[in-house]
XYZ file of C-alpha atoms in Angstrom:
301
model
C 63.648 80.025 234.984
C 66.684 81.269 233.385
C 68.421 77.662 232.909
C 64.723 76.600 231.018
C 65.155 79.422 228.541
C 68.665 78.243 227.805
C 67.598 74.727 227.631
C 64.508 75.656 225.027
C 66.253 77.948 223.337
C 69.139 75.264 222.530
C 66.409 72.441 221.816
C 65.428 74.986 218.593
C 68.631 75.585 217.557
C 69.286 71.713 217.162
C 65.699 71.576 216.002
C 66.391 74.415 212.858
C 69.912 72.587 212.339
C 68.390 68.707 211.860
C 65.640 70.888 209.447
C 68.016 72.517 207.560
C 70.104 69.075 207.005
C 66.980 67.617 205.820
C 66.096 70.174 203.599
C 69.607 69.556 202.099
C 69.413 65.982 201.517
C 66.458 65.973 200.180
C 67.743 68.286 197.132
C 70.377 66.128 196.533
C 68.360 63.206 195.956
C 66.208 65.307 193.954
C 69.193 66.807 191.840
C 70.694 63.500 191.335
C 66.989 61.762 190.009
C 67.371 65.190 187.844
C 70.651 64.288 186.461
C 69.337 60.414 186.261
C 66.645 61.340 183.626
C 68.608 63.315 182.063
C 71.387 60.547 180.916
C 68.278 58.266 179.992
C 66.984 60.344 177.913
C 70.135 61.338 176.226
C 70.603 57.821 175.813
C 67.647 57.031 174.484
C 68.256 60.208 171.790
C 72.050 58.661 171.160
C 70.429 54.968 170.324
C 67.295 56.195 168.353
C 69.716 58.809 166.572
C 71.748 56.056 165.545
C 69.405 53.671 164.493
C 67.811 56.177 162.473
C 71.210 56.579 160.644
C 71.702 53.457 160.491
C 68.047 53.080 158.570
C 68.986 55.999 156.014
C 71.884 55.949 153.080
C 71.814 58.449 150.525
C 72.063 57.994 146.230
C 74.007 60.786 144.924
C 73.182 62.056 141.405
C 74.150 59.606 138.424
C 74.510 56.984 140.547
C 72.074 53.545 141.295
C 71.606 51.149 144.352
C 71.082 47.668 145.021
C 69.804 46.057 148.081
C 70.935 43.208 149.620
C 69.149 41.200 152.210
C 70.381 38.525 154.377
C 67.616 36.360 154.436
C 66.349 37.038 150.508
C 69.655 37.640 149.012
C 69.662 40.605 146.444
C 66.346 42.551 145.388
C 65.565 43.049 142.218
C 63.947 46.502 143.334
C 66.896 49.414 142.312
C 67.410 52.583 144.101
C 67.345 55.534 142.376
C 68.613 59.278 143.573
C 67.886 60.354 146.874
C 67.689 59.392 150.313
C 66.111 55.892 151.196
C 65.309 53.686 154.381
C 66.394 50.368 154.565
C 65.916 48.002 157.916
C 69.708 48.494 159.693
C 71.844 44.869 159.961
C 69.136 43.336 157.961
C 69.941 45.098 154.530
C 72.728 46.697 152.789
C 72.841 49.511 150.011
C 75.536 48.859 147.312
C 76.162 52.038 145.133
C 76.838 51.883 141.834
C 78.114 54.886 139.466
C 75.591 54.423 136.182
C 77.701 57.889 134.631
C 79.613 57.111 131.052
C 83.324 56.379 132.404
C 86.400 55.686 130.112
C 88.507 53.060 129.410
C 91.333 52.400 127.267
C 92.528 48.829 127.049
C 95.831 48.426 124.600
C 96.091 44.848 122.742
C 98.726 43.237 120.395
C 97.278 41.600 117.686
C 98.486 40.231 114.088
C 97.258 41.364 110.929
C 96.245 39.504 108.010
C 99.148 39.251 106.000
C 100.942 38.098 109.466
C 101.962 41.756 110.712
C 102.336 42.405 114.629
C 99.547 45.289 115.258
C 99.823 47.543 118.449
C 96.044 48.920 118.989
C 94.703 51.126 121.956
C 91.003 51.307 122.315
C 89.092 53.680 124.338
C 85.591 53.160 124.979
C 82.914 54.939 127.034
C 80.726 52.629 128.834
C 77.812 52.566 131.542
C 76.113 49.870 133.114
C 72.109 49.175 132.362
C 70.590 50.297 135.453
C 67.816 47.569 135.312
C 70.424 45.119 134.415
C 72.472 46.333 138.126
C 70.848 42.981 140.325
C 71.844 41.015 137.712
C 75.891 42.222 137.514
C 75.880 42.716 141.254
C 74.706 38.878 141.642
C 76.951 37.772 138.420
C 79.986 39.334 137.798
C 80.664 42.027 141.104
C 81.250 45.824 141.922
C 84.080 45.633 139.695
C 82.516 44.422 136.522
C 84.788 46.294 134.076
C 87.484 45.386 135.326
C 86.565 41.903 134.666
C 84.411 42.044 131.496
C 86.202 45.113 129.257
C 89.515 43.481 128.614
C 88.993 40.204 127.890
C 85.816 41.194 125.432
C 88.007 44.057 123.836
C 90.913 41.679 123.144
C 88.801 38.848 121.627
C 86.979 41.159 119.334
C 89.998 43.365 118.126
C 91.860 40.420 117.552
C 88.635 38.853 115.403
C 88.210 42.263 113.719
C 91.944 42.870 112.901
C 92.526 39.334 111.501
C 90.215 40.002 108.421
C 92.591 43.222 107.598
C 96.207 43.624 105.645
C 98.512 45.902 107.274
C 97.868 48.419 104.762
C 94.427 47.825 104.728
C 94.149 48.988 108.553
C 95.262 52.463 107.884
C 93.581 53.173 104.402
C 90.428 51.725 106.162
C 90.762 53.060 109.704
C 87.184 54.219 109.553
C 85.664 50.537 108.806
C 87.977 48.812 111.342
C 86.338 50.903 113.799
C 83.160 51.076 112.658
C 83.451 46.537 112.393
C 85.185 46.875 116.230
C 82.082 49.397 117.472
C 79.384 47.025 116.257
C 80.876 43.681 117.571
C 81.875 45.041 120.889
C 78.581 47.147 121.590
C 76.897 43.916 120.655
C 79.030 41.366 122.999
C 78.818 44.168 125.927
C 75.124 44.278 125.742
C 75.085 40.386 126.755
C 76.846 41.704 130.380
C 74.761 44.302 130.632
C 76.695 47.224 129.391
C 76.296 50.244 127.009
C 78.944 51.569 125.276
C 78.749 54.841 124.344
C 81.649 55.543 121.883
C 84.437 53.334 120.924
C 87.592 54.573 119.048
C 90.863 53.870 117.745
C 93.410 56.316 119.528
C 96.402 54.281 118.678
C 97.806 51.790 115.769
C 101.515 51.206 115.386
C 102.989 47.987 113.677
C 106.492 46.022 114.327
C 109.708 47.284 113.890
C 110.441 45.018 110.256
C 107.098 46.437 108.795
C 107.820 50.140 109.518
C 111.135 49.931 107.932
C 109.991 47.949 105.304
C 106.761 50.749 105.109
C 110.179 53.519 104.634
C 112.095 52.322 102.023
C 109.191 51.646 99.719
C 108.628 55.344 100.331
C 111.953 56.247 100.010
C 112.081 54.253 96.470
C 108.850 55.553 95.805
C 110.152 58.991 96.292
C 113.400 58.130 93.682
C 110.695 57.110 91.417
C 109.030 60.133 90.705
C 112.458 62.218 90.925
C 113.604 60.237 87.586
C 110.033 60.401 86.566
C 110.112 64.077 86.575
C 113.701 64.211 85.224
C 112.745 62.395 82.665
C 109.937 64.403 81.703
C 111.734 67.340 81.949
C 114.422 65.446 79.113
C 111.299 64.935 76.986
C 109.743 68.611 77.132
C 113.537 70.119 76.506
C 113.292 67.983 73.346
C 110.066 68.705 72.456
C 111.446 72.397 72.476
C 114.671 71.935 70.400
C 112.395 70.368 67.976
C 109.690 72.608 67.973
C 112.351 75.877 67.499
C 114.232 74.031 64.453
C 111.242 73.727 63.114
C 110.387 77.276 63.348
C 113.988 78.168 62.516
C 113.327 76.059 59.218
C 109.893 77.791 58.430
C 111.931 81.289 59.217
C 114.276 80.446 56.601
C 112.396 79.165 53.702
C 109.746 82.299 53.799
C 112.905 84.240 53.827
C 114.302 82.252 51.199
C 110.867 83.134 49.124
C 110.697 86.780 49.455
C 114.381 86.964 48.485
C 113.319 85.281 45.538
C 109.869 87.417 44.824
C 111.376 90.918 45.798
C 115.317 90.492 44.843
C 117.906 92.484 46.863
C 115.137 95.038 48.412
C 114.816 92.875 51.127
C 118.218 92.384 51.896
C 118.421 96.402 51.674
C 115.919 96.617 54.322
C 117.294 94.745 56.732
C 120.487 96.689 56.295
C 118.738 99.921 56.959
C 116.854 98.628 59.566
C 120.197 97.183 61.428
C 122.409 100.095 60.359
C 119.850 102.233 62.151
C 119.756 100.315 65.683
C 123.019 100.653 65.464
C 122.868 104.320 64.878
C 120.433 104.387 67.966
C 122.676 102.603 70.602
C 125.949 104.579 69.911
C 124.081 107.625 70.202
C 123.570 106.810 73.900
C 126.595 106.121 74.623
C 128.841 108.810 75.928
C 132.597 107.775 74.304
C 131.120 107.897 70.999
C 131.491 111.235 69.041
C 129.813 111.847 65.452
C 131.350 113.982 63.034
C 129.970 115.060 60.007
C 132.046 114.621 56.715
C 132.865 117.231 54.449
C 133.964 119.310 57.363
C 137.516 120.197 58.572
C 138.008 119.479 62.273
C 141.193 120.403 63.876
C 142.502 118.552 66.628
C 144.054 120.217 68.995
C 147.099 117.758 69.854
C 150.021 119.100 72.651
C 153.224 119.499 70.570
Protein backbone atom coordinates (compact mmCIF):
# COMPACT_ATOMS: atom_id res chain seq x y z
CA UNK A 1 0.00 0.00 0.00
CA UNK A 2 2.61 2.37 0.94
CA UNK A 3 4.86 1.86 -2.37
CA UNK A 4 1.21 2.69 -4.47
CA UNK A 5 0.92 6.01 -2.69
CA UNK A 6 4.48 6.83 -3.63
CA UNK A 7 3.99 5.63 -7.08
CA UNK A 8 0.54 7.89 -7.51
CA UNK A 9 1.70 10.51 -5.78
CA UNK A 10 4.89 10.79 -8.22
CA UNK A 11 2.60 10.08 -11.41
CA UNK A 12 0.89 13.78 -10.32
CA UNK A 13 3.83 15.44 -9.76
CA UNK A 14 5.06 14.59 -13.42
CA UNK A 15 1.45 15.07 -14.38
CA UNK A 16 1.34 19.06 -12.79
CA UNK A 17 5.04 19.46 -14.26
CA UNK A 18 4.13 18.36 -18.20
CA UNK A 19 0.83 20.91 -17.37
CA UNK A 20 2.70 23.58 -16.25
CA UNK A 21 5.26 23.25 -19.40
CA UNK A 22 2.31 23.38 -21.54
CA UNK A 23 0.79 26.17 -20.07
CA UNK A 24 4.19 27.89 -20.76
CA UNK A 25 4.52 27.19 -24.31
CA UNK A 26 1.48 27.97 -25.14
CA UNK A 27 2.06 31.78 -23.93
CA UNK A 28 4.93 32.01 -25.84
CA UNK A 29 3.37 31.25 -28.99
CA UNK A 30 0.71 33.49 -28.01
CA UNK A 31 3.18 36.42 -27.03
CA UNK A 32 5.14 35.99 -30.10
CA UNK A 33 1.65 36.07 -32.61
CA UNK A 34 1.24 39.30 -30.17
CA UNK A 35 4.47 40.78 -31.11
CA UNK A 36 3.79 39.45 -34.93
CA UNK A 37 0.73 41.80 -35.33
CA UNK A 38 2.17 44.22 -33.83
CA UNK A 39 5.23 44.77 -36.48
CA UNK A 40 2.46 44.38 -39.29
CA UNK A 41 0.64 46.82 -38.25
CA UNK A 42 3.40 49.20 -37.57
CA UNK A 43 4.39 48.46 -40.92
CA UNK A 44 1.48 48.98 -42.47
CA UNK A 45 1.28 52.65 -40.42
CA UNK A 46 5.19 53.29 -41.64
CA UNK A 47 4.12 52.57 -45.55
CA UNK A 48 0.64 54.33 -45.48
CA UNK A 49 2.41 57.24 -43.41
CA UNK A 50 4.75 57.57 -46.09
CA UNK A 51 2.73 57.38 -48.95
CA UNK A 52 0.55 59.86 -47.54
CA UNK A 53 3.63 62.22 -47.43
CA UNK A 54 4.61 61.38 -50.32
CA UNK A 55 0.89 62.47 -51.78
CA UNK A 56 1.07 65.98 -49.88
CA UNK A 57 3.62 69.13 -50.64
CA UNK A 58 2.88 72.34 -49.24
CA UNK A 59 2.76 76.21 -51.17
CA UNK A 60 4.08 78.66 -48.82
CA UNK A 61 2.70 82.23 -49.00
CA UNK A 62 3.74 84.32 -52.22
CA UNK A 63 4.74 81.51 -53.85
CA UNK A 64 2.99 79.28 -57.06
CA UNK A 65 3.24 75.56 -58.24
CA UNK A 66 3.36 73.68 -61.28
CA UNK A 67 2.68 70.10 -61.83
CA UNK A 68 4.41 67.87 -63.79
CA UNK A 69 3.26 64.52 -64.93
CA UNK A 70 5.12 61.79 -66.49
CA UNK A 71 2.77 60.58 -68.80
CA UNK A 72 1.01 64.26 -69.72
CA UNK A 73 4.01 66.36 -69.31
CA UNK A 74 3.26 69.75 -67.48
CA UNK A 75 -0.42 70.88 -66.45
CA UNK A 76 -1.59 73.87 -67.21
CA UNK A 77 -3.63 73.76 -63.80
CA UNK A 78 -1.31 76.14 -61.12
CA UNK A 79 -1.14 75.63 -57.49
CA UNK A 80 -1.86 78.23 -55.38
CA UNK A 81 -1.11 78.58 -51.33
CA UNK A 82 -1.66 75.77 -49.24
CA UNK A 83 -1.34 72.22 -48.93
CA UNK A 84 -2.23 69.97 -52.04
CA UNK A 85 -2.33 66.14 -53.03
CA UNK A 86 -0.70 65.02 -55.92
CA UNK A 87 -0.44 61.03 -56.97
CA UNK A 88 3.38 60.13 -55.43
CA UNK A 89 6.10 58.98 -58.45
CA UNK A 90 3.48 59.90 -60.90
CA UNK A 91 3.63 63.81 -60.40
CA UNK A 92 5.93 66.39 -59.21
CA UNK A 93 5.30 69.94 -57.59
CA UNK A 94 7.77 72.64 -58.84
CA UNK A 95 7.64 75.83 -56.60
CA UNK A 96 7.99 78.95 -57.85
CA UNK A 97 8.51 82.36 -55.76
CA UNK A 98 5.77 84.86 -57.66
CA UNK A 99 7.12 87.80 -54.76
CA UNK A 100 8.76 91.15 -56.53
CA UNK A 101 12.66 90.22 -56.29
CA UNK A 102 15.55 92.58 -57.40
CA UNK A 103 17.98 92.67 -59.84
CA UNK A 104 20.64 94.87 -60.88
CA UNK A 105 22.37 94.04 -64.13
CA UNK A 106 25.43 96.69 -64.99
CA UNK A 107 26.08 97.24 -68.94
CA UNK A 108 28.68 99.27 -70.97
CA UNK A 109 27.25 101.01 -73.62
CA UNK A 110 28.29 104.07 -76.03
CA UNK A 111 26.58 107.20 -76.26
CA UNK A 112 25.59 109.12 -79.14
CA UNK A 113 28.27 111.35 -79.76
CA UNK A 114 30.58 108.02 -79.38
CA UNK A 115 31.11 108.26 -75.42
CA UNK A 116 31.77 104.90 -73.38
CA UNK A 117 28.63 104.86 -70.81
CA UNK A 118 28.86 102.71 -67.54
CA UNK A 119 24.98 102.09 -66.52
CA UNK A 120 23.61 99.88 -63.57
CA UNK A 121 19.99 99.04 -63.71
CA UNK A 122 17.93 97.68 -61.01
CA UNK A 123 14.64 96.37 -61.67
CA UNK A 124 11.94 94.65 -59.60
CA UNK A 125 10.35 91.86 -61.35
CA UNK A 126 7.78 88.88 -60.78
CA UNK A 127 6.72 86.25 -62.91
CA UNK A 128 2.82 86.10 -64.30
CA UNK A 129 1.47 83.38 -62.33
CA UNK A 130 -0.82 82.16 -65.23
CA UNK A 131 2.04 82.56 -67.52
CA UNK A 132 4.23 79.84 -64.82
CA UNK A 133 3.41 76.41 -67.33
CA UNK A 134 4.44 78.32 -69.97
CA UNK A 135 8.20 79.54 -68.45
CA UNK A 136 8.49 76.23 -66.66
CA UNK A 137 8.00 74.39 -70.21
CA UNK A 138 10.06 77.35 -72.13
CA UNK A 139 12.72 78.92 -70.55
CA UNK A 140 13.28 76.87 -66.79
CA UNK A 141 13.32 77.49 -62.91
CA UNK A 142 15.90 79.93 -63.56
CA UNK A 143 14.24 82.22 -66.00
CA UNK A 144 15.91 85.47 -64.87
CA UNK A 145 18.83 84.42 -64.95
CA UNK A 146 18.43 83.71 -68.52
CA UNK A 147 15.97 86.37 -69.77
CA UNK A 148 17.00 89.76 -67.52
CA UNK A 149 20.45 90.32 -68.88
CA UNK A 150 20.40 89.80 -72.23
CA UNK A 151 16.87 91.93 -72.57
CA UNK A 152 18.38 94.71 -70.23
CA UNK A 153 21.55 95.00 -72.34
CA UNK A 154 19.79 95.12 -75.75
CA UNK A 155 17.39 97.75 -74.64
CA UNK A 156 19.87 100.08 -72.68
CA UNK A 157 22.12 99.91 -75.40
CA UNK A 158 18.99 100.87 -77.99
CA UNK A 159 17.84 103.53 -75.48
CA UNK A 160 21.32 105.07 -74.78
CA UNK A 161 22.33 105.26 -78.49
CA UNK A 162 19.63 107.99 -79.24
CA UNK A 163 21.36 110.21 -76.27
CA UNK A 164 24.64 112.71 -76.18
CA UNK A 165 26.69 112.32 -73.21
CA UNK A 166 25.39 115.41 -71.86
CA UNK A 167 22.11 114.71 -72.82
CA UNK A 168 22.04 111.51 -70.41
CA UNK A 169 22.50 113.48 -67.30
CA UNK A 170 20.37 116.70 -68.08
CA UNK A 171 17.70 114.09 -69.16
CA UNK A 172 18.17 111.31 -66.62
CA UNK A 173 14.45 111.29 -66.02
CA UNK A 174 13.49 110.50 -69.87
CA UNK A 175 16.30 107.92 -70.29
CA UNK A 176 14.60 106.10 -67.67
CA UNK A 177 11.34 106.73 -68.29
CA UNK A 178 12.34 105.48 -72.56
CA UNK A 179 14.38 102.30 -70.67
CA UNK A 180 11.05 101.52 -68.25
CA UNK A 181 8.66 101.43 -71.20
CA UNK A 182 10.81 99.31 -73.65
CA UNK A 183 11.91 96.84 -71.09
CA UNK A 184 8.40 96.40 -69.27
CA UNK A 185 7.18 95.91 -72.80
CA UNK A 186 9.93 93.20 -74.07
CA UNK A 187 9.56 91.40 -70.45
CA UNK A 188 5.90 91.04 -70.85
CA UNK A 189 6.60 88.78 -74.10
CA UNK A 190 8.49 86.13 -71.37
CA UNK A 191 6.04 86.46 -69.12
CA UNK A 192 7.34 88.90 -66.63
CA UNK A 193 6.21 92.07 -64.73
CA UNK A 194 8.41 94.53 -63.81
CA UNK A 195 7.59 96.48 -61.14
CA UNK A 196 10.07 99.44 -61.03
CA UNK A 197 13.07 100.01 -63.09
CA UNK A 198 15.77 102.66 -62.25
CA UNK A 199 18.96 104.13 -62.98
CA UNK A 200 21.24 103.70 -59.78
CA UNK A 201 24.42 104.26 -61.62
CA UNK A 202 25.91 106.33 -64.80
CA UNK A 203 29.61 107.05 -65.05
CA UNK A 204 31.40 107.77 -68.47
CA UNK A 205 35.23 107.04 -69.65
CA UNK A 206 38.13 108.37 -68.26
CA UNK A 207 38.85 111.09 -71.57
CA UNK A 208 35.19 112.41 -71.17
CA UNK A 209 35.37 113.10 -67.40
CA UNK A 210 38.49 115.02 -67.77
CA UNK A 211 37.42 116.61 -70.68
CA UNK A 212 33.77 117.24 -68.53
CA UNK A 213 36.63 119.15 -65.74
CA UNK A 214 38.44 121.46 -67.56
CA UNK A 215 35.46 122.92 -69.35
CA UNK A 216 34.37 123.52 -65.77
CA UNK A 217 37.45 124.63 -64.66
CA UNK A 218 37.54 127.26 -67.75
CA UNK A 219 34.09 127.83 -67.17
CA UNK A 220 34.85 128.74 -63.65
CA UNK A 221 37.91 131.37 -65.01
CA UNK A 222 35.19 132.71 -67.08
CA UNK A 223 32.99 134.14 -64.73
CA UNK A 224 36.04 135.17 -62.31
CA UNK A 225 37.14 137.77 -65.21
CA UNK A 226 33.51 138.23 -65.84
CA UNK A 227 32.99 139.48 -62.42
CA UNK A 228 36.35 141.33 -62.36
CA UNK A 229 35.44 142.94 -65.07
CA UNK A 230 32.26 144.08 -63.88
CA UNK A 231 33.57 145.13 -60.86
CA UNK A 232 36.23 147.53 -63.32
CA UNK A 233 33.03 148.85 -64.92
CA UNK A 234 30.92 149.72 -61.64
CA UNK A 235 34.33 151.40 -60.02
CA UNK A 236 34.11 153.57 -63.16
CA UNK A 237 30.74 154.14 -63.19
CA UNK A 238 31.49 155.59 -59.60
CA UNK A 239 34.52 157.85 -60.39
CA UNK A 240 32.29 159.22 -62.98
CA UNK A 241 29.27 159.57 -61.22
CA UNK A 242 31.30 161.53 -58.05
CA UNK A 243 33.14 164.02 -60.63
CA UNK A 244 30.12 164.70 -61.74
CA UNK A 245 28.72 165.55 -58.47
CA UNK A 246 32.02 167.18 -57.52
CA UNK A 247 31.38 169.42 -60.73
CA UNK A 248 27.65 170.22 -59.81
CA UNK A 249 29.16 170.98 -56.05
CA UNK A 250 31.33 173.49 -57.49
CA UNK A 251 29.39 175.45 -59.93
CA UNK A 252 26.29 176.02 -57.30
CA UNK A 253 29.08 177.14 -55.13
CA UNK A 254 30.50 179.12 -57.74
CA UNK A 255 26.78 180.81 -58.07
CA UNK A 256 26.05 181.72 -54.59
CA UNK A 257 29.53 183.24 -54.34
CA UNK A 258 28.47 185.25 -57.08
CA UNK A 259 24.66 186.10 -55.76
CA UNK A 260 25.66 186.62 -51.99
CA UNK A 261 29.50 187.96 -52.26
CA UNK A 262 31.92 187.16 -49.39
CA UNK A 263 28.95 186.17 -46.80
CA UNK A 264 29.27 182.86 -47.87
CA UNK A 265 32.76 182.50 -47.65
CA UNK A 266 32.28 184.10 -43.98
CA UNK A 267 30.07 181.33 -43.13
CA UNK A 268 31.97 178.67 -43.84
CA UNK A 269 34.74 180.23 -41.82
CA UNK A 270 32.56 180.44 -38.80
CA UNK A 271 31.19 177.29 -39.28
CA UNK A 272 34.90 175.59 -39.56
CA UNK A 273 36.48 177.91 -36.99
CA UNK A 274 33.81 176.57 -34.67
CA UNK A 275 34.39 172.63 -35.19
CA UNK A 276 37.51 173.45 -34.58
CA UNK A 277 36.71 175.21 -31.41
CA UNK A 278 34.62 172.00 -30.52
CA UNK A 279 37.39 169.29 -30.97
CA UNK A 280 40.20 171.10 -29.00
CA UNK A 281 37.90 171.58 -26.30
CA UNK A 282 37.91 167.79 -25.79
CA UNK A 283 41.07 167.35 -25.82
CA UNK A 284 42.97 167.39 -22.60
CA UNK A 285 46.66 169.13 -23.70
CA UNK A 286 44.85 172.01 -24.94
CA UNK A 287 44.47 175.02 -22.50
CA UNK A 288 42.35 178.30 -23.41
CA UNK A 289 43.26 181.50 -22.12
CA UNK A 290 41.42 184.46 -22.37
CA UNK A 291 43.19 187.69 -23.71
CA UNK A 292 43.34 190.80 -22.00
CA UNK A 293 44.38 188.97 -18.91
CA UNK A 294 47.84 188.69 -17.24
CA UNK A 295 48.82 185.09 -16.52
CA UNK A 296 51.96 184.40 -14.72
CA UNK A 297 53.83 181.42 -15.30
CA UNK A 298 55.32 180.03 -12.73
CA UNK A 299 58.80 178.87 -14.34
CA UNK A 300 61.73 177.17 -11.76
CA UNK A 301 64.60 179.73 -11.76
Amino acid sequence: MRREAETSCVVRRVRWRSHTHLRGSEVAVIMAKLFETIGKLGLALAIGGSVVNSALYNVDAGHRAVIFDRFRGVQETVAGEGTHFIIPWVQKPIIFDCRSRPRNVPVITGSKDLQNVNITLRILFRPVTTQLPRIFTSIGEDYDERVLPSITTEVLKAVVARFDAGELITQRELVSQQVSEDLTERASTFGLILDDVSLTHLTFGKEFTEAVEMKQVAQQEAERARFVVEKAEQQKQASIISAEGDSQAALLIANSLMEAGDGLVELRKLEAAEDIAFQLSRSRNVTYLPPGQGTLLQLPQ
